[in-house]
Amino acid sequence: MSTKEIPYKIYLNENEIPKEWYNVRADMKNKPAPLLNPATLNPITAEELSAVFCEELVKQELDDDTAYFPIPEEIRNFYKMYRPSPLVRAYCLEKELDTPAHIYYKFEGNNTSGSHKLNSAIAQAYYAKEQGLKGVTTETGAGQWGTALSMACSYFGLDCRVFMVKVSYEQKPHRREVMRTYGANVTPSPSMETEVGRKINAEFPGTNGSLGCAISEAVEAATSNEGYRYALGSVLSQVMLHQSIIGLETKAALDKYGVKPDIIIGCAGGGSNLGGLIAPFMGEKLRGEADYRFIAVETASCPSLTRGRYVYDFCDTGKVCPLAKMYTLGSGFMPSPSHAGGLRYHGMSSALSQLYHDGFMEARSVGQTEVFDAGVQFARVEGILPAPESNHAIRCAIDEALKCRETGEEKNIVFGLTGTGYFDLVAYGKYNDGTMSDYVPTEDDLAKGFAGLPNVNE
Amino acid sequence: MSTKEIPYKIYLNENEIPKEWYNVRADMKNKPAPLLNPATLNPITAEELSAVFCEELVKQELDDDTAYFPIPEEIRNFYKMYRPSPLVRAYCLEKELDTPAHIYYKFEGNNTSGSHKLNSAIAQAYYAKEQGLKGVTTETGAGQWGTALSMACSYFGLDCRVFMVKVSYEQKPHRREVMRTYGANVTPSPSMETEVGRKINAEFPGTNGSLGCAISEAVEAATSNEGYRYALGSVLSQVMLHQSIIGLETKAALDKYGVKPDIIIGCAGGGSNLGGLIAPFMGEKLRGEADYRFIAVETASCPSLTRGRYVYDFCDTGKVCPLAKMYTLGSGFMPSPSHAGGLRYHGMSSALSQLYHDGFMEARSVGQTEVFDAGVQFARVEGILPAPESNHAIRCAIDEALKCRETGEEKNIVFGLTGTGYFDLVAYGKYNDGTMSDYVPTEDDLAKGFAGLPNVNE
């Protein structure tokens, strides 16, 4: 089919929304290493994990073999309110870059949470409701995940308790108000409401909080309150499963126009978006049916894949969560507080870590100013103001498209535009003022993080 | 066609984007009264108006007879980046209200400006570029229009100078940063950069500014700088013409499913969204081909249609703009500073005023708390956080749907969801805290505004 026929935006029909999520682990020869119980250091059992997560989600988390999970109808109905999301042909960006490459982006920002996070939030809320729970607890950093879970809980009439990293709670009051508008209870973390929060407050008075600490608080609040479970927006295999809808829709849209991507690019924090976007393509690669280049783009200020170690580590500062084998900078690693947006988690999804370790995926890290350069260039021609996280993928897509200009190659480049930057205007303001930080951790900074790795690796 | 087949979101195809704007004035028997030159009080000529607006836009402004204007291809290409916008069937809201009514909303918020304003901004920027101008000037209040014009100018490489009402400049730094990110030059108004700004600053030291004052500054900046013209996002007939794309798409989408609306509802400030949404339906009504109820919903704090007078008035505080005959509260009327969002303009589009005067349209005014009640109820089931302006239309649509519950009527209710509330979280915060203002002007407040009406009416 000629490229002339490709519209600016490819929308699937509502009845083309996938009816099953795809579990990439089913096609991995080397499965991700099992989660470990933090108390016993043995592989965690479904029963143990059920104290933290809903039963159905525990099944999804531990199942490395089932390739497809049906998407319940109530979730599909919710999806219809904001999905299918458009796959956009970036004609204007191509023209601006004067590149022979064809650039596509899957845009997940057209919903009030402002990102792809809603795809998993609605699933996690649904299973909580099905189990007859009162509510869920969670943590949020930049606020996208907390907003998404608030929306999902509001839809199902569930209570939602969000522990929000204190610095974000104070600096992002708007995100906080969206969550409150959707009926969530938002607490700055570390709080005095949990054991672990009180302990961290005592140890580090005046701390700004961290995602790892907020996770510990949310897990404690879930396990110590009757009728609550914990929900997490990234890193977990269940999240990657739910987010596979991004990749499945992308593939269906490309297939419709006979387009085969050469390079697929996603920003990488905990891996939820990247894992979801590449899932079905990675499945084809793992099964030897097709070949693609996958590029994970992380921030140079928190470079878990490019400078981390592939070892077992704690998932949270309070060490209450299961241990995961992953590329990590150590749960005590402190990213720069001046870093914008998400992508600040110290570790990476176990499944993506294994795939990277096995050579199925590339990774690169990029600095903050060059990332915003790309985001603003994109915004001015494509009309969408991207989230800082998404700017990482845009940077890499532009770089690859510029290489095509050099070589004359007509590559198909696909990247994930995970969300919008409407709640990140303080960061854009710093960029506009030329006061953006380009912090990169020194070897000493990294060594401090690695020093906190658990003994189990020895 | 059975309603079961109607999807949640009706998306037209890209090639179904209208190729012509529709000019409702062509079908009006009683044409809107002509604009008057503020110096001579005679009907303004094209030549006089060309000092303020681009030539092509002057033609559109003064043409009461041509029914269709072709949309230039460059504008249609830009439209393709965010249009067609979805017409959404509000299944979840219907369920929540337990109403037999069918509710539809045309959602214009899925673009970075966050509202329908981009539809006219790109047209006005295009004609400025075609005329070989350096740039355009404008004012902005809540910031939607300024953002839209910044995006449009950035796309065409035009300079964009925005006079932003001082209180918004200070209280909405995020909107300001979006405009700066798109390369606009943003100045708090009243400024010391214009004659009229210096005069107003001297007369009212420490003033918060007003839309009428910012308009005067922007017009002066346009007419006193070589290569600049002024752009306005509402009230004008040219804007209503560009915004007709909303109604044309809505009509095409409804026609596809054989749905005939009974009631069409839009929030009304200057009338840009309402006028655009209803245009093709109003055309049918004026030509006697069909009948519809149209409801303009305004804020009780600035009720130009429901409590204003239908007379000639100044369009701006500085009295530098042409006079228009319209429903108005007087250019000196001061709406409550605690009112959220837009809809604060003292007057109403001339064409809509005439249509209202001739009985083709209804109007009602609603209080702020009940408006946010409706918006939050909508957000929690439909997933979109609406702009405060849009909440006015939602309030009315819900009220009409609840009447249908009483009567059992299966009416088709269509309303305009003009934008998102992502930059209005301070207002939502006040609502969440229960500290929202429900100011309604007293008769004395109104009398003060009417006292400033020009002599031409006597």
Short mmCIF file of C-alpha atoms in Angstrom, two decimals, chain B:
data_model
loop_
_atom_site.label_atom_id
_atom_site.label_comp_id
_atom_site.label_asym_id
_atom_site.label_seq_id
_atom_site.Cartn_x
_atom_site.Cartn_y
_atom_site.Cartn_z
CA MET B 1 -30.26 2.50 12.48
CA SER B 2 -30.45 0.97 15.94
CA THR B 3 -28.82 2.89 18.77
CA LYS B 4 -27.00 -0.30 19.79
CA GLU B 5 -24.65 0.26 16.90
CA ILE B 6 -23.54 3.69 18.05
CA PRO B 7 -19.96 3.50 19.37
CA TYR B 8 -18.74 5.38 22.43
CA LYS B 9 -16.79 7.68 20.17
CA ILE B 10 -17.77 8.58 16.63
CA TYR B 11 -14.67 9.57 14.67
CA LEU B 12 -15.09 10.81 11.15
CA ASN B 13 -12.36 9.84 8.72
CA GLU B 14 -9.71 12.37 7.86
CA ASN B 15 -11.18 12.87 4.39
CA GLU B 16 -14.50 13.70 6.01
CA ILE B 17 -13.10 16.84 7.65
CA PRO B 18 -15.24 19.64 6.17
CA LYS B 19 -13.65 21.45 3.23
CA GLU B 20 -15.74 24.60 3.73
CA TRP B 21 -16.76 26.69 6.71
CA TYR B 22 -20.44 27.61 6.96
CA ASN B 23 -21.50 31.23 7.48
CA VAL B 24 -24.83 31.25 9.31
CA ARG B 25 -25.34 34.95 8.55
CA ALA B 26 -26.09 34.02 4.95
CA ASP B 27 -29.31 32.35 6.10
CA MET B 28 -30.39 35.06 8.55
CA LYS B 29 -33.22 37.29 7.39
CA ASN B 30 -32.35 39.89 9.99
CA LYS B 31 -28.62 40.35 9.54
CA PRO B 32 -26.48 41.31 12.53
CA ALA B 33 -26.18 45.08 12.89
CA PRO B 34 -22.98 46.45 11.31
CA LEU B 35 -19.87 47.27 13.32
CA LEU B 36 -19.38 50.99 13.85
CA ASN B 37 -16.19 53.01 13.58
CA PRO B 38 -15.52 54.25 17.15
CA ALA B 39 -14.39 57.66 15.84
CA THR B 40 -17.19 58.40 13.36
CA LEU B 41 -19.93 56.04 14.65
CA ASN B 42 -20.60 55.18 11.00
CA PRO B 43 -20.59 51.55 9.79
CA ILE B 44 -16.96 50.57 9.53
CA THR B 45 -15.46 50.03 6.07
CA ALA B 46 -13.25 47.20 4.93
CA GLU B 47 -10.42 49.66 4.54
CA GLU B 48 -10.75 50.94 8.10
CA LEU B 49 -10.95 47.42 9.47
CA SER B 50 -7.86 46.39 7.52
CA ALA B 51 -5.69 48.40 9.84
CA VAL B 52 -6.66 45.97 12.59
CA PHE B 53 -7.28 42.63 10.88
CA CYS B 54 -5.79 40.74 7.92
CA GLU B 55 -7.51 41.54 4.65
CA GLU B 56 -8.96 38.09 4.10
CA LEU B 57 -10.36 38.09 7.62
CA VAL B 58 -11.93 41.51 7.05
CA LYS B 59 -13.73 40.04 4.03
CA GLN B 60 -15.02 37.18 6.14
CA GLU B 61 -16.02 39.57 8.91
CA LEU B 62 -18.09 41.81 6.69
CA ASP B 63 -19.65 39.17 4.42
CA ASP B 64 -23.23 38.46 5.51
CA ASP B 65 -24.18 36.74 2.26
CA THR B 66 -21.71 34.04 1.25
CA ALA B 67 -22.84 30.78 2.83
CA TYR B 68 -19.66 28.75 2.38
CA PHE B 69 -15.98 29.69 2.51
CA PRO B 70 -13.41 27.13 1.33
CA ILE B 71 -10.93 26.06 4.02
CA PRO B 72 -7.42 26.48 2.60
CA GLU B 73 -5.44 23.27 2.30
CA GLU B 74 -2.72 24.33 4.75
CA ILE B 75 -5.34 24.88 7.41
CA ARG B 76 -6.94 21.54 6.65
CA ASN B 77 -3.56 19.86 7.01
CA PHE B 78 -3.12 21.44 10.42
CA TYR B 79 -6.66 20.38 11.35
CA LYS B 80 -5.63 16.80 10.58
CA MET B 81 -3.27 16.85 13.56
CA TYR B 82 -6.16 17.11 16.02
CA ARG B 83 -9.36 16.81 13.99
CA PRO B 84 -11.89 15.36 13.38
CA SER B 85 -12.62 15.62 17.08
CA PRO B 86 -14.71 12.82 18.55
CA LEU B 87 -18.45 13.02 19.03
CA VAL B 88 -18.91 10.96 22.17
CA ARG B 89 -22.02 9.09 23.22
CA ALA B 90 -22.11 9.58 27.00
CA TYR B 91 -23.23 6.06 27.82
CA CYS B 92 -21.76 6.18 31.32
CA LEU B 93 -23.37 9.52 32.16
CA GLU B 94 -26.74 8.28 30.87
CA LYS B 95 -26.43 5.25 33.14
CA GLU B 96 -25.41 7.41 36.09
CA LEU B 97 -28.44 9.67 35.56
CA ASP B 98 -30.76 6.73 34.84
CA THR B 99 -32.24 8.73 31.98
CA PRO B 100 -33.90 7.56 28.77
CA ALA B 101 -32.29 10.54 27.03
CA HIS B 102 -29.37 9.94 24.68
CA ILE B 103 -26.54 12.31 25.46
CA TYR B 104 -23.79 13.21 23.02
CA TYR B 105 -20.91 15.60 23.39
CA LYS B 106 -18.54 17.04 20.84
CA PHE B 107 -15.14 16.99 22.57
CA GLU B 108 -12.78 19.76 21.50
CA GLY B 109 -10.20 19.32 24.29
CA ASN B 110 -7.84 16.82 22.67
CA ASN B 111 -5.21 19.30 21.63
CA THR B 112 -2.52 21.13 23.57
CA SER B 113 -4.42 24.43 23.66
CA GLY B 114 -7.03 22.38 25.50
CA SER B 115 -10.02 23.85 23.71
CA HIS B 116 -11.81 24.65 20.47
CA LYS B 117 -9.93 27.96 20.20
CA LEU B 118 -7.30 26.37 17.97
CA ASN B 119 -9.87 26.09 15.13
CA SER B 120 -9.88 29.84 14.62
CA ALA B 121 -6.30 30.50 15.75
CA ILE B 122 -4.85 28.46 12.91
CA ALA B 123 -7.09 30.25 10.40
CA GLN B 124 -6.12 33.69 11.65
CA ALA B 125 -2.42 32.80 11.70
CA TYR B 126 -2.65 31.37 8.19
CA TYR B 127 -4.13 34.55 6.69
CA ALA B 128 -1.52 36.64 8.51
CA LYS B 129 1.22 34.53 6.95
CA GLU B 130 -0.44 34.69 3.52
CA GLN B 131 -0.47 38.47 3.78
CA GLY B 132 3.26 38.43 4.48
CA LEU B 133 2.95 39.84 7.99
CA LYS B 134 5.62 39.53 10.68
CA GLY B 135 3.22 38.56 13.40
CA VAL B 136 0.01 39.03 15.30
CA THR B 137 -0.98 40.45 18.66
CA THR B 138 -3.75 39.31 20.92
CA GLU B 139 -5.08 39.28 24.45
CA THR B 140 -5.83 36.28 26.63
CA GLY B 141 -7.72 35.82 29.87
CA ALA B 142 -7.90 32.27 31.12
CA GLY B 143 -5.18 31.52 28.57
CA GLN B 144 -6.84 29.11 26.15
CA TRP B 145 -6.92 31.55 23.28
CA GLY B 146 -3.37 32.77 23.84
CA THR B 147 -2.13 29.20 23.91
CA ALA B 148 -4.01 28.36 20.74
CA LEU B 149 -2.67 31.38 18.88
CA SER B 150 0.89 30.66 20.10
CA MET B 151 0.65 27.14 18.71
CA ALA B 152 -0.71 28.37 15.40
CA CYS B 153 1.95 31.07 15.05
CA SER B 154 4.72 28.65 15.94
CA TYR B 155 3.50 26.34 13.16
CA PHE B 156 3.71 29.10 10.56
CA GLY B 157 6.81 30.79 11.98
CA LEU B 158 5.00 34.01 12.92
CA ASP B 159 5.77 36.25 15.85
CA CYS B 160 3.06 36.15 18.51
CA ARG B 161 2.60 38.89 21.14
CA VAL B 162 0.12 38.06 23.88
CA PHE B 163 -1.25 40.55 26.41
CA MET B 164 -2.37 38.38 29.30
CA VAL B 165 -4.78 39.72 31.94
CA LYS B 166 -2.46 40.42 34.88
CA VAL B 167 -4.32 38.31 37.44
CA SER B 168 -4.16 35.31 35.10
CA TYR B 169 -0.50 35.97 34.26
CA GLU B 170 0.28 35.73 37.95
CA GLN B 171 -2.14 32.99 38.94
CA LYS B 172 -1.77 30.83 35.84
CA PRO B 173 2.00 30.63 35.30
CA HIS B 174 1.56 27.25 33.64
CA ARG B 175 -0.50 28.64 30.77
CA ARG B 176 2.12 31.33 30.41
CA GLU B 177 4.85 28.71 30.13
CA VAL B 178 2.96 26.78 27.45
CA MET B 179 2.78 29.97 25.39
CA ARG B 180 6.48 30.63 25.94
CA THR B 181 7.31 27.07 24.99
CA TYR B 182 5.57 27.74 21.68
CA GLY B 183 7.72 30.83 21.30
CA ALA B 184 5.21 33.55 22.17
CA ASN B 185 6.06 36.83 23.87
CA VAL B 186 3.73 37.14 26.88
CA THR B 187 3.16 40.47 28.68
CA PRO B 188 0.97 41.06 31.76
CA SER B 189 -1.80 43.56 31.05
CA PRO B 190 -2.19 46.43 31.73
CA SER B 191 1.46 46.88 30.75
CA MET B 192 3.65 49.94 30.37
CA GLU B 193 4.27 49.03 26.71
CA THR B 194 1.21 50.72 25.27
CA GLU B 195 -0.41 54.13 25.59
CA VAL B 196 -3.68 52.65 26.78
CA GLY B 197 -1.90 50.34 29.24
CA ARG B 198 0.01 53.22 30.80
CA LYS B 199 -3.22 55.22 31.03
CA ILE B 200 -5.14 52.42 32.75
CA ASN B 201 -2.22 51.76 35.11
CA ALA B 202 -2.18 55.45 36.05
CA GLU B 203 -5.94 55.57 36.56
CA PHE B 204 -6.23 52.28 38.49
CA PRO B 205 -2.87 51.60 40.19
CA GLY B 206 -2.45 47.94 41.14
CA THR B 207 -5.35 46.83 38.93
CA ASN B 208 -5.68 43.11 38.17
CA GLY B 209 -6.43 43.88 34.55
CA SER B 210 -9.41 42.79 32.49
CA LEU B 211 -10.06 41.23 29.12
CA GLY B 212 -11.42 44.50 27.76
CA CYS B 213 -8.23 46.28 28.75
CA ALA B 214 -5.96 43.59 27.31
CA ILE B 215 -7.89 43.82 24.03
CA SER B 216 -7.21 47.56 23.86
CA GLU B 217 -3.50 46.98 24.43
CA ALA B 218 -3.29 44.25 21.80
CA VAL B 219 -5.11 46.36 19.21
CA GLU B 220 -2.79 49.30 19.87
CA ALA B 221 0.26 47.05 19.58
CA ALA B 222 -1.02 45.74 16.25
CA THR B 223 -1.91 49.07 14.71
CA SER B 224 1.21 50.89 15.89
CA ASN B 225 3.74 48.26 14.76
CA GLU B 226 4.62 47.69 11.10
CA GLY B 227 3.73 44.21 9.87
CA TYR B 228 1.39 43.24 12.67
CA ARG B 229 -2.35 42.68 12.86
CA TYR B 230 -4.64 41.85 15.72
CA ALA B 231 -6.28 38.45 16.32
CA LEU B 232 -9.33 37.84 18.49
CA GLY B 233 -10.59 34.46 19.68
CA SER B 234 -14.28 35.09 20.17
CA VAL B 235 -17.22 37.47 19.59
CA LEU B 236 -16.34 38.22 15.94
CA SER B 237 -18.28 36.80 13.03
CA GLN B 238 -15.08 35.49 11.42
CA VAL B 239 -14.44 33.41 14.54
CA MET B 240 -17.93 31.95 14.42
CA LEU B 241 -17.31 31.12 10.77
CA HIS B 242 -14.09 29.20 11.58
CA GLN B 243 -15.73 27.49 14.54
CA SER B 244 -18.53 26.21 12.31
CA ILE B 245 -16.24 23.24 11.76
CA ILE B 246 -17.39 21.99 15.19
CA GLY B 247 -21.03 21.93 14.13
CA LEU B 248 -20.33 20.62 10.64
CA GLU B 249 -18.40 17.66 12.03
CA THR B 250 -21.07 17.09 14.68
CA LYS B 251 -23.79 17.07 12.07
CA ALA B 252 -21.86 14.73 9.78
CA ALA B 253 -21.25 12.31 12.65
CA LEU B 254 -24.90 12.33 13.76
CA ASP B 255 -26.14 11.98 10.18
CA LYS B 256 -23.96 8.89 9.80
CA TYR B 257 -25.97 7.19 12.52
CA GLY B 258 -29.32 8.70 11.61
CA VAL B 259 -29.52 10.67 14.85
CA LYS B 260 -31.47 13.94 14.89
CA PRO B 261 -30.73 16.09 17.93
CA ASP B 262 -33.65 17.57 19.89
CA ILE B 263 -31.63 19.97 22.03
CA ILE B 264 -28.20 21.47 21.33
CA ILE B 265 -26.44 23.08 24.25
CA GLY B 266 -23.32 25.20 24.46
CA CYS B 267 -21.65 27.39 27.04
CA ALA B 268 -21.63 31.02 26.04
CA GLY B 269 -19.01 33.66 26.79
CA GLY B 270 -18.36 35.63 23.62
CA GLY B 271 -20.15 32.92 21.64
CA SER B 272 -17.33 31.30 19.63
CA ASN B 273 -18.00 27.73 20.66
CA LEU B 274 -21.78 27.98 20.85
CA GLY B 275 -21.99 29.74 17.50
CA GLY B 276 -19.75 27.17 15.84
CA LEU B 277 -21.53 24.18 17.32
CA ILE B 278 -25.02 25.24 16.37
CA ALA B 279 -24.22 26.93 13.03
CA PRO B 280 -25.31 24.25 10.51
CA PHE B 281 -28.28 23.21 12.64
CA MET B 282 -29.34 26.85 12.99
CA GLY B 283 -29.02 27.14 9.22
CA GLU B 284 -31.55 24.33 8.79
CA LYS B 285 -33.86 26.00 11.28
CA LEU B 286 -33.56 29.38 9.56
CA ARG B 287 -34.27 27.80 6.20
CA GLY B 288 -37.28 25.99 7.70
CA GLU B 289 -35.82 22.55 6.98
CA ALA B 290 -35.71 21.28 10.55
CA ASP B 291 -36.40 22.39 14.09
CA TYR B 292 -34.07 22.22 17.06
CA ARG B 293 -33.91 23.77 20.53
CA PHE B 294 -30.71 25.69 21.12
CA ILE B 295 -29.69 26.61 24.64
CA ALA B 296 -26.93 29.11 25.43
CA VAL B 297 -25.64 28.60 28.97
CA GLU B 298 -23.92 31.54 30.59
CA THR B 299 -22.52 32.12 34.04
CA ALA B 300 -24.80 33.87 36.52
CA SER B 301 -21.85 36.11 37.35
CA CYS B 302 -21.67 37.59 33.83
CA PRO B 303 -25.17 37.14 32.33
CA SER B 304 -25.09 39.15 29.10
CA LEU B 305 -27.96 37.32 27.34
CA THR B 306 -30.22 36.78 30.32
CA ARG B 307 -29.78 40.14 32.04
CA GLY B 308 -28.01 42.36 29.50
CA ARG B 309 -29.32 44.89 26.99
CA TYR B 310 -29.39 44.53 23.21
CA VAL B 311 -27.63 47.75 22.21
CA TYR B 312 -24.47 49.09 20.59
CA ASP B 313 -21.52 48.89 22.94
CA PHE B 314 -17.78 49.17 23.05
CA CYS B 315 -15.96 45.84 22.64
CA ASP B 316 -13.04 46.90 24.82
CA THR B 317 -12.32 49.01 27.86
CA GLY B 318 -10.03 51.37 25.97
CA LYS B 319 -12.73 52.01 23.34
CA VAL B 320 -10.28 51.60 20.46
CA CYS B 321 -12.22 48.75 18.78
CA PRO B 322 -15.29 49.05 16.55
CA LEU B 323 -18.63 49.19 18.34
CA ALA B 324 -20.94 46.20 18.02
CA LYS B 325 -24.65 45.79 18.58
CA MET B 326 -24.98 42.93 21.00
CA TYR B 327 -26.41 41.74 24.28
CA THR B 328 -24.10 43.44 26.73
CA LEU B 329 -23.60 44.33 30.36
CA GLY B 330 -21.58 47.39 29.37
CA SER B 331 -17.85 47.44 28.66
CA GLY B 332 -17.23 48.73 32.18
CA PHE B 333 -19.02 45.80 33.84
CA MET B 334 -16.71 44.00 36.27
CA PRO B 335 -17.40 40.28 36.71
CA SER B 336 -16.37 38.68 40.00
CA PRO B 337 -12.61 38.10 40.12
CA SER B 338 -13.29 34.79 41.84
CA HIS B 339 -15.14 33.43 38.84
CA ALA B 340 -13.34 30.46 37.33
CA GLY B 341 -12.31 30.15 33.71
CA GLY B 342 -13.66 32.17 30.80
CA LEU B 343 -17.23 33.31 30.03
CA ARG B 344 -16.34 36.64 31.61
CA TYR B 345 -16.75 38.86 28.58
CA HIS B 346 -19.31 41.65 28.94
CA GLY B 347 -20.89 41.14 25.50
CA MET B 348 -22.04 38.46 23.09
CA SER B 349 -21.41 37.82 19.40
CA SER B 350 -23.55 40.11 17.21
CA ALA B 351 -24.89 37.25 15.13
CA LEU B 352 -25.87 35.18 18.17
CA SER B 353 -27.37 38.27 19.80
CA GLN B 354 -29.56 38.84 16.75
CA LEU B 355 -30.61 35.18 16.65
CA TYR B 356 -31.45 35.25 20.34
CA HIS B 357 -33.33 38.53 19.90
CA ASP B 358 -35.33 36.98 17.06
CA GLY B 359 -36.31 33.99 19.21
CA PHE B 360 -34.25 31.29 17.50
CA MET B 361 -32.32 30.41 20.63
CA GLU B 362 -32.89 30.16 24.40
CA ALA B 363 -30.52 31.23 27.15
CA ARG B 364 -30.13 30.42 30.80
CA SER B 365 -27.64 31.35 33.47
CA VAL B 366 -26.24 29.01 36.09
CA GLY B 367 -24.34 29.44 39.37
CA GLN B 368 -20.78 28.37 39.87
CA THR B 369 -21.16 25.65 42.51
CA GLU B 370 -23.96 23.85 40.64
CA VAL B 371 -21.81 24.10 37.53
CA PHE B 372 -18.87 22.38 39.22
CA ASP B 373 -21.21 19.79 40.77
CA ALA B 374 -22.14 18.83 37.22
CA GLY B 375 -18.54 18.87 35.99
CA VAL B 376 -17.31 16.59 38.75
CA GLN B 377 -20.23 14.20 38.30
CA PHE B 378 -19.38 14.07 34.61
CA ALA B 379 -15.65 13.63 35.21
CA ARG B 380 -16.10 10.70 37.53
CA VAL B 381 -18.11 8.64 35.07
CA GLU B 382 -16.93 9.87 31.68
CA GLY B 383 -13.27 10.10 32.61
CA ILE B 384 -12.63 13.59 31.23
CA LEU B 385 -11.94 16.53 33.55
CA PRO B 386 -13.81 19.36 31.82
CA ALA B 387 -12.93 23.05 31.62
CA PRO B 388 -15.01 25.25 33.94
CA GLU B 389 -16.60 26.79 30.83
CA SER B 390 -17.68 23.38 29.59
CA ASN B 391 -19.19 22.59 32.99
CA HIS B 392 -21.90 25.14 32.22
CA ALA B 393 -23.05 23.13 29.22
CA ILE B 394 -22.79 19.91 31.22
CA ARG B 395 -25.01 21.38 33.95
CA CYS B 396 -27.70 22.20 31.43
CA ALA B 397 -27.39 18.85 29.62
CA ILE B 398 -27.74 16.98 32.91
CA ASP B 399 -30.76 19.08 33.87
CA GLU B 400 -32.42 18.36 30.54
CA ALA B 401 -31.60 14.64 30.82
CA LEU B 402 -33.12 14.56 34.31
CA LYS B 403 -36.29 16.16 32.93
CA CYS B 404 -36.41 13.28 30.44
CA ARG B 405 -36.21 10.87 33.37
CA GLU B 406 -39.36 12.50 34.75
CA THR B 407 -41.23 12.53 31.45
CA GLY B 408 -39.82 9.31 30.04
CA GLU B 409 -38.84 11.08 26.81
CA GLU B 410 -35.99 9.61 24.78
CA LYS B 411 -34.59 12.93 23.62
CA ASN B 412 -31.28 13.34 21.85
CA ILE B 413 -29.25 15.92 23.74
CA VAL B 414 -26.04 17.24 22.19
CA PHE B 415 -23.66 19.53 24.01
CA GLY B 416 -20.27 21.06 23.36
CA LEU B 417 -17.44 19.90 25.62
CA THR B 418 -15.23 22.80 24.68
CA GLY B 419 -12.12 21.86 26.58
CA THR B 420 -10.26 20.31 29.47
CA GLY B 421 -9.76 21.67 32.98
CA TYR B 422 -6.09 20.76 33.36
CA PHE B 423 -5.12 24.40 33.86
CA ASP B 424 -8.06 25.17 36.12
CA LEU B 425 -7.10 23.06 39.11
CA VAL B 426 -7.07 26.06 41.43
CA ALA B 427 -10.81 26.36 40.77
CA TYR B 428 -11.34 22.63 41.26
CA GLY B 429 -9.32 22.90 44.47
CA LYS B 430 -11.69 25.58 45.74
CA TYR B 431 -14.62 23.38 44.83
CA ASN B 432 -13.01 20.41 46.62
CA ASP B 433 -12.44 22.63 49.66
CA GLY B 434 -16.00 24.01 49.54
CA THR B 435 -14.77 27.60 49.17
CA MET B 436 -16.17 28.36 45.72
CA SER B 437 -17.80 31.74 45.13
CA ASP B 438 -21.39 31.95 43.89
CA TYR B 439 -21.38 35.67 43.16
CA VAL B 440 -24.33 37.03 41.21
CA PRO B 441 -24.33 40.73 40.27
CA THR B 442 -26.95 42.89 41.99
CA GLU B 443 -29.16 45.26 40.04
CA ASP B 444 -26.82 48.02 41.24
CA ASP B 445 -23.81 46.18 39.82
CA LEU B 446 -25.59 45.93 36.48
CA ALA B 447 -26.65 49.58 36.55
CA LYS B 448 -23.01 50.62 36.89
CA GLY B 449 -22.16 48.66 33.75
CA PHE B 450 -25.09 50.03 31.76
CA ALA B 451 -24.15 53.59 32.77
CA GLY B 452 -21.08 53.30 30.53
CA LEU B 453 -23.00 52.43 27.34
CA PRO B 454 -22.21 54.73 24.40
CA ASN B 455 -24.51 57.58 23.37
CA VAL B 456 -25.13 56.09 19.96
CA ASN B 457 -28.05 54.12 21.39
CA GLU B 458 -29.99 57.20 22.37
#
